[in-house]
Amino acid sequence: MRSPATDRTVGVLLPRDLPADRILPYARRAEESGFGAVWVVEDLGFRGGIAQAAAVLASTDRVRVGIGLLPAGARNVAFAALEIASLAQLFPGRVDVAVGHGMPHWMRSVGQWPRSPLTFLREYVDALRALLRGELTQRRGQYVHLDGVQLDPSALPDVVPDILAGVRGPKSLALSGEVADGTVLAEPVAPEYARAALGHISAARPHRLVAYNIASVDADPVAALAAARPGLEWIGEPDWRAHIAPLPFADELVALRAGCASREEFVRRMPDDWVARLAVAGTPAQARERLDGLRAAGVTDTVLAPVGPDPLKALDSLASVLDA
């Protein structure tokens, strides 16, 4: 079993549909392989982010665990603070939390999409941070109402976790720059998108930029690109327009999607060079070069999303990018 030095800038995503009996072995393998973080997702219909994070933290020793993301409309902010503070207290310095609007159609389906998502997220992040710091909190906002709420000193973490915003639109990115400790960008994140996002964020203080990307590493670059391709089938949909707009082939990509009857046809017809720009895919050397390009564009934390039928095998291949 390898135990390389941890690369704290590179993490891995825990697949949302991983069979339950493979979740903890996957997390432990990620830590043993040298990844700096395991990120869990909370997508409607799959598993809860806080429960997954607690299990992964308890079954590992050093790896950071990120929750990306908790939809603000799904939890009262005071009770979210209880859960986050508990994780941060039990596992100090190992927790990152992203909150965001959530996917609009998911949130509407459960009756939790606000009239002003930006106002709601601003109020939520501001109140969440105050509660985690132990402040006696009064809020009479448009959405967040707190009347003298405070965490008991026994429940306060010694290390307050970073609160990041998982957002993508220009106005939401600007809000993240104002109120959050960092921003989580969903996949795909090309260097052009990272630079554009940072331009909107325009933070006046240190600000992390966490970038998710579909990832496939293989000694055969053609095989790596082929494996990554299915993970990109959603990017032609309107919700992903912000990710694509900064790319030189953005108009061509939109036209290709418009001319395809299905997402499967769209991704099948996508040129290899587009796949290489939209994923961390190729040989280990090519994947490292891609990570270097993301760092140069301002990404502080890269999160690799494995593809293929065997996530543990994919995890081992992704670990090769850590062996410089």
C-alpha positions in Angstrom: 0.0 0.0 0.0 1.4 3.4 -1.0 1.5 6.2 1.5 2.8 9.2 -0.5 3.0 12.7 0.8 -0.4 14.4 0.7 -1.1 16.9 -2.1 -3.4 19.3 -0.2 -4.4 21.1 -3.4 -5.9 18.1 -5.1 -9.0 16.3 -3.8 -11.4 13.7 -5.2 -15.1 13.6 -5.4 -17.1 10.8 -3.8 -19.5 9.6 -6.5 -23.1 10.3 -5.4 -24.3 6.9 -6.5 -21.5 4.8 -5.1 -22.9 1.6 -3.4 -23.1 2.2 0.4 -20.6 -0.6 1.2 -17.9 1.1 -0.9 -18.2 4.6 0.4 -15.8 4.3 3.4 -13.3 2.1 1.5 -13.2 4.7 -1.2 -12.6 7.5 1.3 -9.8 5.5 3.0 -8.2 4.7 -0.3 -8.3 8.4 -1.3 -6.5 9.3 1.9 -3.9 6.5 1.5 -3.2 7.5 -2.0 -2.3 11.1 -1.0 -5.3 13.1 -2.0 -5.7 16.2 0.2 -9.5 16.1 0.4 -12.6 14.1 -0.2 -15.6 16.1 -1.3 -19.2 14.8 -0.9 -22.2 16.0 -2.8 -25.8 16.5 -1.7 -28.0 16.0 -4.8 -31.7 15.7 -4.5 -32.7 12.0 -4.4 -29.3 10.7 -3.4 -27.5 11.0 0.0 -27.3 13.8 2.5 -24.1 15.8 2.6 -23.7 16.1 6.4 -24.2 12.4 7.0 -21.7 11.4 4.4 -19.2 13.9 5.7 -19.5 12.6 9.2 -18.9 9.0 8.2 -15.9 9.9 6.0 -14.3 12.0 8.7 -14.8 9.3 11.3 -13.3 6.6 9.0 -10.2 8.6 8.0 -7.4 10.3 9.9 -6.0 13.3 8.0 -7.9 14.0 4.8 -10.1 17.1 4.7 -13.7 16.6 3.9 -15.7 19.1 1.9 -19.4 19.3 1.6 -20.3 20.7 -1.8 -22.9 21.8 -1.5 -25.7 22.4 1.1 -28.7 24.2 -0.6 -29.6 27.1 1.7 -33.3 26.6 1.2 -33.1 23.0 2.6 -32.1 23.9 6.2 -32.9 26.5 8.7 -29.6 28.3 9.2 -29.5 27.9 13.0 -29.9 24.1 12.7 -27.4 24.0 9.8 -25.0 25.8 12.2 -25.5 23.1 14.8 -24.6 20.3 12.4 -21.6 22.1 10.9 -20.3 23.2 14.4 -20.5 19.6 15.5 -18.5 18.3 12.6 -15.9 21.1 13.0 -15.6 20.4 16.8 -15.3 16.7 16.4 -12.8 16.9 13.5 -11.0 20.3 13.9 -9.4 21.7 10.8 -10.7 19.0 8.5 -14.0 20.4 7.4 -15.0 22.7 4.5 -18.6 23.6 3.8 -20.1 25.1 0.7 -23.6 26.5 0.6 -25.5 27.7 -2.4 -28.8 28.2 -4.2 -29.2 24.6 -5.2 -30.3 23.6 -8.6 -33.5 25.7 -9.3 -35.6 22.8 -10.6 -34.7 20.7 -7.6 -35.5 23.5 -5.1 -38.7 24.4 -6.9 -39.8 20.7 -6.7 -39.6 20.9 -2.9 -41.1 24.4 -2.6 -37.9 26.0 -1.5 -36.9 28.4 -4.3 -36.9 32.0 -3.0 -38.1 35.1 -4.9 -34.6 36.6 -4.5 -31.9 33.8 -4.3 -29.1 36.4 -4.0 -30.7 38.1 -1.0 -31.4 34.7 0.6 -27.8 33.5 0.2 -26.3 36.7 1.5 -28.5 36.6 4.6 -27.8 32.9 5.1 -24.0 33.0 4.8 -23.8 36.1 7.1 -25.9 34.4 9.8 -24.2 31.1 9.5 -20.7 32.6 10.0 -22.0 34.6 13.0 -23.5 31.6 14.7 -20.3 29.5 14.1 -18.3 32.2 15.8 -20.5 32.1 18.9 -22.1 35.5 18.3 -25.5 36.3 19.8 -27.4 36.6 16.6 -30.3 38.9 15.8 -31.5 38.9 12.2 -34.7 40.3 10.7 -33.9 39.8 7.1 -36.2 39.1 4.2 -35.6 35.4 4.6 -33.4 34.8 7.7 -35.1 35.5 11.0 -33.1 34.9 14.2 -34.1 36.3 17.6 -31.2 36.1 20.0 -29.9 32.7 18.8 -26.5 31.6 20.0 -24.5 28.4 20.1 -23.6 27.3 23.6 -19.9 27.6 24.4 -19.8 23.8 24.7 -20.8 23.5 21.1 -18.4 26.0 19.5 -15.6 24.6 17.4 -12.0 25.7 18.0 -11.5 26.0 14.3 -14.4 27.6 12.4 -14.5 25.9 9.0 -14.3 27.9 5.8 -17.8 28.7 4.5 -17.7 28.7 0.7 -20.4 29.5 -1.8 -21.2 27.0 -4.6 -22.4 29.4 -7.3 -21.9 30.1 -11.0 -23.7 33.2 -12.3 -21.9 36.6 -12.4 -24.1 38.2 -9.7 -23.8 35.1 -7.5 -20.0 35.0 -8.0 -19.7 38.7 -7.0 -21.8 37.9 -3.8 -19.4 35.0 -3.0 -16.5 37.4 -3.2 -18.2 39.6 -0.7 -19.5 37.2 1.9 -17.7 33.8 1.5 -14.3 32.4 2.3 -14.1 30.8 -1.1 -16.1 29.7 -4.2 -16.9 26.2 -5.4 -17.3 25.9 -9.2 -19.1 22.9 -10.5 -17.6 20.9 -13.4 -16.3 21.6 -16.0 -13.8 24.3 -15.0 -11.4 25.2 -17.8 -8.7 27.9 -17.0 -10.7 30.4 -19.0 -13.8 29.9 -16.8 -11.7 30.1 -13.6 -10.3 33.4 -14.7 -13.7 34.7 -15.6 -15.1 33.6 -12.3 -12.4 35.3 -10.4 -13.0 38.5 -12.3 -16.6 38.4 -11.0 -15.6 37.4 -7.5 -13.2 40.2 -7.1 -12.6 39.4 -3.4 -10.9 42.0 -1.3 -9.5 39.3 1.1 -8.0 35.8 0.6 -10.5 33.7 -1.2 -10.3 30.0 -2.2 -11.4 28.8 -5.6 -12.4 25.2 -5.6 -12.8 23.6 -9.1 -14.6 20.3 -9.8 -13.6 18.5 -13.0 -14.4 15.2 -14.7 -11.1 13.3 -14.6 -9.7 10.2 -16.4 -6.1 9.2 -16.4 -4.6 6.4 -18.5 -1.3 5.5 -20.1 -3.3 5.6 -23.4 -4.5 9.2 -23.9 -7.2 8.1 -26.4 -8.7 5.7 -23.8 -8.6 8.5 -21.2 -10.5 10.9 -23.4 -13.0 8.2 -24.3 -13.6 7.4 -20.6 -14.1 11.1 -19.7 -16.6 11.8 -22.5 -19.8 10.5 -20.9 -19.2 12.7 -17.8 -19.6 15.8 -20.0 -23.0 15.0 -21.5 -24.8 17.7 -19.4 -22.6 20.7 -20.4 -24.7 21.6 -23.4 -27.7 22.4 -21.3 -28.5 26.1 -20.4 -27.5 25.8 -16.8 -23.9 25.2 -17.9 -23.7 28.2 -20.2 -21.5 30.2 -17.7 -18.9 27.4 -17.8 -18.8 27.4 -21.6 -19.1 31.1 -22.5 -15.4 32.0 -21.9 -14.1 29.2 -24.2 -13.1 30.0 -27.8 -15.3 27.3 -29.1 -18.4 28.3 -27.0 -20.6 29.2 -30.0 -19.7 25.9 -31.8 -20.5 23.9 -28.7 -23.9 25.5 -28.4 -24.6 24.9 -32.1 -23.5 21.3 -31.8 -25.9 20.7 -28.8 -28.7 22.4 -30.7 -28.2 20.0 -33.6 -28.2 16.9 -31.5 -31.4 15.0 -30.5 -29.9 13.8 -27.2 -27.1 14.5 -24.7 -25.6 11.1 -25.7 -25.4 12.2 -29.4 -24.0 15.5 -28.3 -21.2 14.1 -26.3 -20.4 11.4 -28.9 -19.9 14.0 -31.6 -17.8 16.3 -29.4 -14.2 16.7 -30.8 -11.4 15.2 -28.7 -9.7 18.5 -28.3 -12.9 19.9 -26.7 -12.9 17.0 -24.3 -9.3 17.6 -23.4 -10.1 21.2 -22.6 -13.2 20.4 -20.5 -11.8 17.6 -18.4 -8.6 16.5 -16.6 -8.0 13.7 -19.0 -5.0 12.0 -20.6 -1.8 10.5 -19.5 -0.5 11.3 -16.0 1.9 13.9 -17.5 -1.0 15.5 -19.5 -3.2 15.5 -16.4 -0.5 17.2 -14.3 -0.1 19.8 -17.0 -3.8 20.4 -16.9 -3.7 20.8 -13.1 -0.8 23.3 -13.5 -2.9 25.3 -15.9 -5.7 25.5 -13.4 -3.4 26.6 -10.6 -2.0 29.3 -12.9 -5.5 30.5 -13.6 -6.1 30.9 -9.8 -7.6 27.6 -8.7 -6.5 26.8 -5.2 -8.2 23.4 -4.8 -8.9 21.0 -7.6 -11.5 18.2 -7.1 -11.3 15.3 -9.5 -14.5 13.4 -10.3 -13.7 9.9 -11.4 -15.6 8.2 -14.2 -16.1 4.6 -15.3 -17.8 1.5 -13.9 -15.2 0.9 -11.1 -14.7 4.1 -8.9 -11.9 2.5 -6.8 -9.9 1.5 -9.9 -10.5 5.0 -11.3 -9.3 6.4 -8.0 -6.0 4.5 -8.3 -5.4 5.8 -11.8 -6.2 9.4 -10.7 -3.6 9.1 -7.9 -0.9 8.9 -10.5 -1.2 12.6 -11.0 0.1 13.1 -7.4 3.4 11.2 -8.1 5.4 14.0 -9.7 
